[in-house]
Short mmCIF file of C-alpha atoms and ligand atoms in Angstrom, two decimals:
data_model
loop_
_atom_site.label_atom_id
_atom_site.label_comp_id
_atom_site.label_asym_id
_atom_site.label_seq_id
_atom_site.Cartn_x
_atom_site.Cartn_y
_atom_site.Cartn_z
CA MET F 1 103.11 82.71 73.85
CA GLU F 2 105.56 83.89 70.87
CA SER F 3 103.00 86.05 69.42
CA VAL F 4 101.84 87.95 72.54
CA VAL F 5 105.60 88.61 73.55
CA GLY F 6 106.49 89.54 69.96
CA TYR F 7 103.66 91.97 70.06
CA LEU F 8 104.41 93.68 73.13
CA LYS F 9 107.93 93.79 72.25
CA SER F 10 106.79 95.64 68.52
CA ASN F 11 104.85 97.95 70.79
CA LEU F 12 107.02 99.12 73.35
CA ASP F 13 107.38 102.37 71.96
CA ASN F 14 103.62 103.26 71.61
CA TYR F 15 103.21 101.99 75.18
CA LEU F 16 106.00 104.29 76.31
CA GLU F 17 103.90 107.25 74.78
CA GLU F 18 100.83 106.09 76.74
CA LEU F 19 102.40 105.87 79.96
CA LYS F 20 104.01 109.36 79.40
CA ASP F 21 100.07 110.43 79.03
CA TYR F 22 99.44 108.71 82.39
CA LEU F 23 102.35 110.29 84.16
CA ARG F 24 101.24 113.69 82.87
CA ILE F 25 98.20 113.71 85.06
CA PRO F 26 99.11 114.98 88.44
CA SER F 27 97.27 112.41 90.98
CA ILE F 28 98.65 113.21 94.35
CA SER F 29 95.99 111.89 96.84
CA THR F 30 96.91 113.62 100.00
CA LEU F 31 96.41 116.78 98.84
CA ALA F 32 92.97 118.11 98.26
CA SER F 33 94.15 120.80 95.42
CA TYR F 34 94.66 117.88 93.26
CA LYS F 35 91.03 116.57 93.26
CA VAL F 36 90.69 117.15 89.40
CA GLY F 37 93.76 115.37 88.78
CA MET F 38 92.55 112.16 90.54
CA THR F 39 89.29 112.13 88.92
CA GLN F 40 91.13 112.80 85.57
CA CYS F 41 93.33 109.66 86.34
CA ALA F 42 90.34 107.45 87.10
CA GLU F 43 89.00 108.16 83.81
CA PHE F 44 92.07 107.82 82.08
CA VAL F 45 92.49 104.28 83.50
CA SER F 46 89.11 103.46 82.76
CA ARG F 47 89.49 104.16 79.22
CA LYS F 48 92.65 102.05 79.16
CA LEU F 49 90.73 99.10 80.64
CA LYS F 50 88.19 99.35 78.00
CA GLU F 51 90.65 99.69 75.25
CA ALA F 52 92.56 96.69 76.59
CA GLY F 53 89.39 94.48 76.16
CA MET F 54 87.42 94.66 79.59
CA THR F 55 83.74 94.32 78.70
CA ARG F 56 82.68 96.11 82.05
CA VAL F 57 84.53 98.91 83.38
CA GLU F 58 83.13 101.17 86.05
CA ILE F 59 84.16 103.89 88.11
CA PHE F 60 82.86 103.64 92.02
CA PRO F 61 82.81 106.69 93.71
CA THR F 62 84.15 106.34 97.51
CA ALA F 63 84.11 109.02 100.23
CA GLY F 64 87.78 109.72 98.96
CA HIS F 65 89.11 108.95 95.61
CA PRO F 66 87.25 106.92 92.97
CA ILE F 67 87.92 103.24 92.52
CA VAL F 68 88.20 101.79 88.77
CA TYR F 69 87.16 98.36 88.36
CA GLY F 70 87.45 96.17 85.09
CA GLU F 71 86.59 92.59 84.10
CA TRP F 72 86.71 90.25 81.20
CA LEU F 73 84.99 86.70 82.26
CA GLY F 74 85.23 85.04 79.08
CA LYS F 75 86.75 81.89 80.47
CA PRO F 76 84.25 80.08 82.71
CA GLY F 77 86.07 77.18 84.38
CA LYS F 78 89.25 78.95 84.27
CA PRO F 79 90.92 80.59 87.38
CA THR F 80 90.61 84.35 87.69
CA VAL F 81 93.22 86.69 88.11
CA LEU F 82 92.74 90.13 89.77
CA VAL F 83 95.18 92.68 89.03
CA TYR F 84 95.75 95.44 91.67
CA GLY F 85 97.24 98.95 91.14
CA HIS F 86 97.12 102.46 92.51
CA TYR F 87 96.95 105.65 90.37
CA ASP F 88 97.49 107.76 93.10
CA VAL F 89 100.88 109.29 93.63
CA GLN F 90 103.25 110.99 96.39
CA PRO F 91 103.70 114.88 96.86
CA VAL F 92 106.44 116.19 94.90
CA ASP F 93 108.24 118.62 97.03
CA PRO F 94 110.94 119.62 97.38
CA LEU F 95 110.33 120.59 93.73
CA ASN F 96 113.41 122.61 93.28
CA LEU F 97 115.41 119.38 93.55
CA TRP F 98 113.64 117.71 90.35
CA THR F 99 115.88 118.08 87.06
CA ASN F 100 112.67 117.92 85.19
CA PRO F 101 109.33 118.83 86.18
CA PRO F 102 107.73 115.85 88.27
CA PHE F 103 104.40 115.80 85.82
CA GLU F 104 106.54 116.29 82.39
CA PRO F 105 107.78 112.68 81.79
CA VAL F 106 111.09 112.49 79.91
CA ILE F 107 112.96 109.24 78.61
CA GLN F 108 116.56 109.82 79.24
CA ASP F 109 119.36 107.14 80.22
CA GLY F 110 117.14 104.32 79.55
CA LYS F 111 114.86 105.53 82.04
CA VAL F 112 111.41 107.27 82.07
CA TRP F 113 111.33 110.23 84.64
CA ALA F 114 108.37 111.46 86.41
CA ARG F 115 106.56 111.38 89.89
CA GLY F 116 104.48 107.85 89.55
CA ALA F 117 106.99 106.47 87.07
CA ASN F 118 107.52 103.54 89.17
CA ASP F 119 105.18 104.12 92.37
CA ASN F 120 102.91 102.78 90.56
CA LYS F 121 101.92 103.82 87.23
CA GLY F 122 104.98 102.41 85.47
CA GLN F 123 104.47 99.14 87.08
CA ASN F 124 100.60 98.80 87.13
CA PHE F 125 100.47 99.87 83.34
CA VAL F 126 102.27 96.61 82.08
CA HIS F 127 99.27 94.44 83.10
CA ILE F 128 96.81 96.46 81.37
CA LYS F 129 99.02 96.20 78.04
CA SER F 130 99.61 92.36 78.57
CA VAL F 131 96.21 91.54 78.68
CA GLU F 132 95.36 93.73 75.85
CA ALA F 133 97.76 91.93 74.08
CA PHE F 134 96.24 88.92 74.47
CA PHE F 135 93.18 90.24 72.66
CA LYS F 136 95.31 91.62 69.88
CA THR F 137 96.99 88.42 69.04
CA VAL F 138 95.50 85.03 70.31
CA GLY F 139 91.99 86.40 70.43
CA GLU F 140 91.59 86.52 74.40
CA PRO F 141 93.45 86.11 77.71
CA PRO F 142 93.81 82.54 78.95
CA VAL F 143 92.43 83.18 82.18
CA ASN F 144 89.64 85.83 83.72
CA VAL F 145 90.84 89.14 84.32
CA LYS F 146 89.71 91.76 86.73
CA PHE F 147 91.42 95.10 87.57
CA LEU F 148 90.99 96.97 90.74
CA PHE F 149 92.77 100.37 90.62
CA GLU F 150 92.62 102.67 93.60
CA GLY F 151 93.61 106.30 93.95
CA GLU F 152 94.23 106.10 97.88
CA GLU F 153 97.18 103.78 98.48
CA GLU F 154 99.67 106.39 99.56
CA ILE F 155 96.74 107.66 102.12
CA GLY F 156 96.20 104.26 103.44
CA SER F 157 93.54 102.54 101.31
CA THR F 158 90.81 103.11 103.94
CA ASN F 159 88.02 103.14 101.39
CA LEU F 160 89.23 100.33 99.51
CA GLY F 161 89.24 98.25 102.57
CA THR F 162 85.42 98.95 103.10
CA PHE F 163 85.06 98.43 99.26
CA LEU F 164 86.46 94.89 99.52
CA LYS F 165 84.18 94.08 102.53
CA GLU F 166 81.13 95.31 100.33
CA LYS F 167 81.70 93.95 96.99
CA GLN F 168 83.39 90.22 97.79
CA GLU F 169 81.66 88.70 95.32
CA LEU F 170 82.39 91.48 92.53
CA LEU F 171 86.10 90.72 93.33
CA LYS F 172 86.06 87.21 93.78
CA CYS F 173 89.13 85.63 92.11
CA ASP F 174 91.86 83.08 92.57
CA THR F 175 95.05 85.47 92.90
CA VAL F 176 95.98 88.99 92.95
CA LEU F 177 98.88 90.06 91.01
CA ILE F 178 100.57 93.21 91.98
CA SER F 179 103.45 95.01 90.74
CA ASP F 180 104.03 97.58 93.51
CA THR F 181 107.48 96.65 95.08
CA SER F 182 111.19 96.29 94.28
CA MET F 183 113.22 93.82 92.85
CA TYR F 184 116.05 92.66 94.59
CA ALA F 185 118.64 94.05 92.42
CA ARG F 186 118.81 95.08 88.87
CA GLY F 187 118.21 92.13 86.41
CA ILE F 188 116.94 89.75 89.37
CA PRO F 189 113.72 88.75 89.00
CA THR F 190 111.98 88.92 92.49
CA ILE F 191 108.79 87.75 94.02
CA THR F 192 108.13 89.41 97.59
CA TYR F 193 106.44 87.42 100.09
CA GLY F 194 106.39 89.92 103.16
CA LEU F 195 105.35 93.78 103.69
CA ARG F 196 105.73 95.83 106.66
CA GLY F 197 102.48 97.44 108.27
CA LEU F 198 102.35 101.07 109.16
CA LEU F 199 101.07 103.27 112.09
CA TYR F 200 101.28 107.08 111.12
CA MET F 201 100.67 109.37 113.82
CA GLU F 202 100.70 113.15 114.13
CA VAL F 203 102.08 115.04 117.73
CA GLU F 204 101.24 118.25 118.41
CA VAL F 205 102.86 120.45 121.11
CA THR F 206 101.52 123.74 122.26
CA ALA F 207 103.08 125.97 125.04
CA ALA F 208 101.92 129.65 125.25
CA ASP F 209 98.55 130.65 123.66
CA ARG F 210 100.43 132.97 121.14
CA ASP F 211 103.63 133.36 119.52
CA LEU F 212 106.12 135.33 122.15
CA HIS F 213 109.49 137.73 122.10
CA SER F 214 112.05 135.16 122.73
CA GLY F 215 113.78 137.88 124.69
CA SER F 216 111.00 138.95 126.99
CA PHE F 217 109.89 135.62 127.70
CA GLY F 218 112.67 133.06 126.72
CA GLY F 219 113.61 130.97 129.73
CA ALA F 220 110.36 131.51 131.64
CA VAL F 221 108.06 129.51 129.35
CA ALA F 222 108.32 126.44 127.51
CA ASN F 223 109.57 126.19 123.94
CA PRO F 224 107.50 123.44 122.18
CA ILE F 225 110.20 123.03 119.71
CA ASN F 226 112.89 122.42 122.28
CA GLU F 227 110.10 120.12 124.14
CA LEU F 228 109.20 118.27 121.11
CA ALA F 229 113.02 117.30 120.19
CA LYS F 230 113.35 116.27 123.80
CA ILE F 231 110.30 113.87 123.24
CA ILE F 232 111.59 112.34 119.95
CA SER F 233 114.83 111.85 121.39
CA LYS F 234 113.42 109.49 124.12
CA LEU F 235 111.62 107.06 121.59
CA HIS F 236 114.83 105.20 121.00
CA ASP F 237 117.05 103.71 123.33
CA LYS F 238 120.90 103.66 122.97
CA ASN F 239 120.84 100.03 121.26
CA GLY F 240 118.31 101.78 118.47
CA LYS F 241 115.01 99.88 120.15
CA VAL F 242 112.05 101.69 120.45
CA THR F 243 111.17 102.49 123.98
CA ILE F 244 107.26 102.61 123.70
CA PRO F 245 106.05 100.10 126.18
CA ASN F 246 104.53 96.66 124.50
CA PHE F 247 105.95 97.73 121.12
CA TYR F 248 107.96 94.31 120.64
CA LYS F 249 105.37 92.18 121.99
CA GLY F 250 104.24 89.28 119.96
CA VAL F 251 107.11 90.30 117.28
CA LEU F 252 108.00 86.90 115.85
CA GLN F 253 111.68 85.88 116.20
CA LEU F 254 113.26 85.10 112.76
CA SER F 255 113.39 81.47 111.80
CA LYS F 256 116.88 80.04 111.10
CA GLU F 257 116.00 79.02 107.56
CA GLU F 258 115.01 82.74 106.80
CA LYS F 259 117.89 83.98 108.47
CA GLU F 260 119.74 81.83 106.14
CA ASN F 261 117.75 82.57 102.85
CA PHE F 262 118.68 86.48 103.49
CA ARG F 263 122.05 85.61 104.16
CA ARG F 264 122.37 83.90 100.77
CA LEU F 265 121.15 87.10 99.32
CA LYS F 266 124.52 88.52 100.17
CA LEU F 267 124.09 92.19 100.84
CA SER F 268 127.07 94.05 101.24
CA ASP F 269 126.48 96.81 104.04
CA LYS F 270 129.55 98.94 102.75
CA GLU F 271 128.11 99.07 98.98
CA TYR F 272 124.79 99.69 100.66
CA ALA F 273 126.26 102.70 102.56
CA LYS F 274 128.16 103.98 99.77
CA ASP F 275 125.19 104.10 97.43
CA LEU F 276 123.28 106.22 100.20
CA GLY F 277 126.21 108.69 100.59
CA VAL F 278 126.56 107.53 104.25
CA LYS F 279 129.82 106.84 106.13
CA GLU F 280 128.12 103.97 108.16
CA LEU F 281 124.80 102.42 108.65
CA GLN F 282 122.50 102.72 111.98
CA GLY F 283 119.79 100.39 113.26
CA GLU F 284 118.71 98.25 115.96
CA LYS F 285 121.67 96.32 117.60
CA GLY F 286 122.02 92.59 116.93
CA PHE F 287 120.27 92.45 113.59
CA THR F 288 121.81 92.56 109.97
CA THR F 289 120.42 95.23 107.42
CA LEU F 290 118.12 92.87 105.76
CA GLU F 291 116.53 91.68 108.79
CA ARG F 292 116.27 95.48 110.10
CA LEU F 293 114.54 96.29 106.84
CA TRP F 294 112.37 93.37 106.51
CA THR F 295 111.60 91.92 109.89
CA ARG F 296 111.82 94.44 112.43
CA PRO F 297 109.81 97.35 113.34
CA THR F 298 110.98 100.91 113.40
CA LEU F 299 109.86 104.62 114.38
CA ASP F 300 111.12 107.40 112.34
CA CYS F 301 110.11 111.04 112.38
CA ASN F 302 108.58 111.83 108.84
CA GLY F 303 108.23 115.68 109.18
CA ILE F 304 108.59 118.38 111.95
CA ILE F 305 107.35 121.84 111.81
CA GLY F 306 107.19 124.90 114.10
CA GLY F 307 108.72 128.53 114.49
CA PHE F 308 110.29 130.58 111.80
CA THR F 309 112.01 128.72 108.99
CA ASP F 310 112.14 131.36 106.18
CA LYS F 311 115.43 132.76 105.24
CA GLY F 312 116.93 135.62 107.80
CA ALA F 313 116.16 135.54 111.28
CA LYS F 314 113.34 135.76 113.79
CA THR F 315 113.56 136.12 117.51
CA VAL F 316 110.46 134.13 118.27
CA LEU F 317 109.01 131.48 120.94
CA PRO F 318 106.45 129.67 118.78
CA SER F 319 103.38 128.91 120.21
CA LYS F 320 103.06 125.08 118.55
CA ALA F 321 105.30 122.68 117.26
CA MET F 322 104.25 119.39 115.50
CA ALA F 323 105.72 116.26 114.11
CA LYS F 324 104.68 113.44 111.70
CA ILE F 325 105.87 110.30 113.26
CA SER F 326 105.46 106.77 111.75
CA MET F 327 106.30 103.35 112.71
CA ARG F 328 106.61 100.17 110.39
CA LEU F 329 105.40 97.16 111.67
CA VAL F 330 105.75 93.37 111.49
CA PRO F 331 103.64 90.61 111.86
CA LYS F 332 101.66 90.23 115.05
CA GLN F 333 101.89 93.83 115.82
CA GLU F 334 98.32 95.55 116.18
CA PRO F 335 98.43 99.11 114.74
CA LEU F 336 95.47 100.08 116.66
CA LYS F 337 96.74 98.87 120.15
CA LEU F 338 100.14 100.62 119.30
CA ALA F 339 98.30 103.81 118.45
CA LYS F 340 97.10 104.02 122.34
CA GLU F 341 100.42 102.69 123.52
CA PHE F 342 102.20 105.54 121.50
CA THR F 343 99.61 108.13 122.76
CA LYS F 344 100.21 107.23 126.27
CA HIS F 345 104.07 106.89 125.91
CA ILE F 346 104.04 110.48 124.43
CA LYS F 347 101.84 111.91 127.02
CA ALA F 348 104.05 110.25 129.86
CA LEU F 349 107.07 112.05 128.40
CA SER F 350 105.66 115.35 128.17
CA PRO F 351 106.11 118.04 130.63
CA LYS F 352 103.22 119.80 132.50
CA SER F 353 104.51 123.33 130.68
CA VAL F 354 103.03 122.14 127.46
CA LYS F 355 99.74 120.72 126.18
CA VAL F 356 100.34 117.71 123.97
CA GLU F 357 97.75 116.62 121.27
CA VAL F 358 98.30 113.02 119.66
CA ARG F 359 96.47 112.10 116.42
CA THR F 360 96.37 108.90 114.18
CA ILE F 361 96.61 109.72 110.81
CA HIS F 362 96.26 106.07 109.14
CA TYR F 363 97.67 102.63 109.47
CA GLY F 364 98.18 99.41 107.55
CA TYR F 365 98.43 95.60 108.80
CA PRO F 366 101.87 93.99 107.98
CA VAL F 367 101.44 90.72 105.94
CA ILE F 368 103.31 87.57 105.23
CA VAL F 369 102.21 85.52 102.13
CA PRO F 370 102.54 81.89 102.33
CA LEU F 371 105.29 80.32 100.17
CA GLY F 372 104.54 77.45 98.02
CA SER F 373 100.83 78.32 96.67
CA LYS F 374 100.05 77.64 92.86
CA ALA F 375 100.06 81.55 92.36
CA LEU F 376 103.40 82.08 93.86
CA VAL F 377 105.02 79.29 91.64
CA ALA F 378 103.39 80.67 88.49
CA GLY F 379 104.57 84.12 89.69
CA ALA F 380 108.08 82.99 90.22
CA ASN F 381 108.42 80.93 86.96
CA ALA F 382 107.04 83.80 84.76
CA ALA F 383 109.36 86.42 86.15
CA ALA F 384 112.19 83.94 85.60
CA LYS F 385 111.34 83.62 82.32
CA ALA F 386 110.68 87.32 81.37
CA PHE F 387 114.06 88.26 83.06
CA ASP F 388 115.92 84.94 81.93
CA LYS F 389 117.30 84.50 85.58
CA GLU F 390 116.08 82.19 88.59
CA THR F 391 113.71 84.16 90.83
CA VAL F 392 114.37 85.14 94.54
CA PHE F 393 112.17 85.66 97.13
CA THR F 394 112.10 88.74 99.39
CA ARG F 395 110.54 90.37 102.06
CA GLU F 396 110.37 94.35 102.03
CA GLY F 397 110.30 97.15 104.29
CA GLY F 398 107.68 99.18 102.67
CA SER F 399 103.74 99.00 103.01
CA ILE F 400 100.98 98.10 100.97
CA PRO F 401 98.29 98.26 103.25
CA ILE F 402 95.16 96.48 101.11
CA VAL F 403 97.34 93.26 100.87
CA VAL F 404 96.23 91.85 103.97
CA ASP F 405 92.45 92.40 103.26
CA PHE F 406 93.27 90.68 99.82
CA MET F 407 94.19 87.53 102.11
CA ARG F 408 91.55 87.71 104.58
CA ILE F 409 88.52 89.09 102.77
CA LEU F 410 88.95 87.67 99.27
CA LYS F 411 91.17 84.49 100.74
CA ALA F 412 93.31 84.77 97.72
CA PRO F 413 97.14 84.81 97.77
CA ALA F 414 98.89 87.85 96.50
CA VAL F 415 101.49 87.68 94.09
CA LEU F 416 103.89 90.65 94.63
CA MET F 417 105.80 90.76 91.36
CA GLY F 418 107.91 94.07 91.69
CA LEU F 419 109.47 95.79 88.84
CA GLY F 420 111.04 98.62 90.61
CA LEU F 421 114.27 99.35 91.67
CA ASP F 422 115.19 100.54 95.31
CA SER F 423 117.23 103.05 93.31
CA ASP F 424 114.37 104.79 91.47
CA ASN F 425 113.74 107.45 93.93
CA ILE F 426 110.00 106.72 94.83
CA HIS F 427 108.59 109.15 97.08
CA SER F 428 111.71 111.48 96.63
CA PRO F 429 112.63 114.00 93.94
CA ASN F 430 113.66 112.59 90.17
CA GLU F 431 111.70 109.23 90.68
CA HIS F 432 112.46 106.86 87.45
CA PHE F 433 111.63 103.61 86.43
CA LEU F 434 113.64 101.36 84.17
CA LEU F 435 112.61 100.97 80.29
CA GLU F 436 114.47 97.52 80.73
CA ASN F 437 112.05 96.55 83.55
CA PHE F 438 109.11 98.12 81.89
CA GLU F 439 109.84 95.87 78.82
CA LYS F 440 110.50 92.60 80.88
CA GLY F 441 107.49 93.45 83.33
CA LEU F 442 104.98 93.27 80.28
CA TYR F 443 106.43 89.73 79.30
CA ALA F 444 106.59 88.62 83.01
CA SER F 445 102.86 89.77 83.14
CA ALA F 446 101.98 88.02 79.93
CA TYR F 447 103.84 84.71 81.33
CA PHE F 448 102.12 85.01 84.65
CA LEU F 449 98.69 84.74 82.90
CA ASP F 450 99.81 81.84 80.91
CA GLU F 451 101.52 79.81 83.69
CA PHE F 452 98.54 80.50 86.08
CA SER F 453 95.83 79.20 83.29
CA LYS F 454 97.84 76.07 83.29
CA SER F 455 98.22 75.36 87.25
N1 LIG E 501 105.13 100.75 96.35
C1 LIG E 501 105.05 101.34 97.74
C2 LIG E 501 105.27 100.00 98.74
C3 LIG E 501 106.71 99.52 98.66
C4 LIG E 501 107.71 100.34 98.19
C5 LIG E 501 106.89 98.51 98.75
C6 LIG E 501 108.95 99.80 98.05
C7 LIG E 501 108.11 97.66 98.79
C8 LIG E 501 109.12 98.47 98.32
C9 LIG E 501 103.53 101.97 98.18
O1 LIG E 501 103.32 102.64 97.03
C10 LIG E 501 104.00 102.64 99.36
O2 LIG E 501 104.68 103.47 99.23
N2 LIG E 501 103.38 102.40 100.52
C11 LIG E 501 103.37 103.25 101.32
C12 LIG E 501 101.91 103.15 102.16
C13 LIG E 501 101.32 103.83 103.38
C14 LIG E 501 101.65 105.30 102.72
C15 LIG E 501 100.14 103.36 103.73
C16 LIG E 501 104.38 103.28 102.57
O3 LIG E 501 104.95 102.20 102.32
O4 LIG E 501 104.93 104.19 102.76
MN1 LIG E 502 104.08 104.75 97.39
#
């Protein structure tokens, strides 16, 4: 392993340059105007997979963005590791808050800054390079390798779900290696064993069939913004619980052991609040911060539009207002059932004076990866070697919708070996990725292949 790790170390600067090329490609999956960037990015990944020594590389078109697949199966009798990553990124708005343009990566303060630097290009790129390093040094990787990179993770992975069902034979593997989560803290190697699910909805409220003068009509007809705000305000009770009927049905109680494990991680509410620039934290009564983040379902308004929002003033009663509302889900909650409950609840909260339309945008299931599998142990050992510290096991508040399908369809445990930090500003302006984590991530990836080949 020494030669492989040594090779990775001496090539760090080259890898960073290649990562910057990757980051320059604007691959925002949710915006139709970025279709060219998406195609270019898929081609970039496929090129890198070929350079890394994959003997078969294919770009599979889908109803949405392409899926990139690569494989090297030169180790019959040895296990197969499937590396999953996503090359799509989140939108960059508000653009004016970026210090550097989001698709012009710069290296500064020991970090690489760009949209996708952490989520997920910086994190997935380490696996391509670690596999390549085996070919360049010891001749070949110690296990069979498959790569599966999609362009729709940030929009719910719908087409990848279908692909997985259709291509079970192609994607057959013994474990799925994923770096798309956070480390518990800087310097602390982390394996994540639980992710929340997601249900993303849109609520549109319409009052009059056109915008109206707020003086001539105000007071006599409903204002959709006022009504939408009232509806949203009724979605939580005074204890921070979501008011949708059956929302908590089936939600598991935390075991004593898990509670104790969380406590041992010693999160300081005070520091957490300080980091975020808030005076006090807020959430569901009766739960600690880590419990709220990792094990409890939530509901949040992610965006709201309506009426006049430009500079200056306009006296208007808008015809429409719209809100994007999403729910983070935990094991045993069923996204599709909850979509129905949500719709019913919103309708029940709406006055007759407005018309309300509720739409489902996308959803993903929550997941728990059983602890103790060979793959998870190999992951924990590999991360510990790379970071020279004992690995901790965490759950996460974020979602990676396809992980459940890896478990259900491929029947392979997912090793969530996160290299990001919660302070990396993912989905936010000034996203970045610590170079230290890029470097150690390369080593962790190489150690994983080695550890797993022996298990
Ligand atoms: N990498 C994140 C998920 C993540 C972030 C997990 C931080 C744990 C810690 C992923 O790219 C993501 O953002 N997923 C979306 C999925 C959704 C759009 C279906 C999410 O969680 O919002
Ligand atoms: Mn993301």
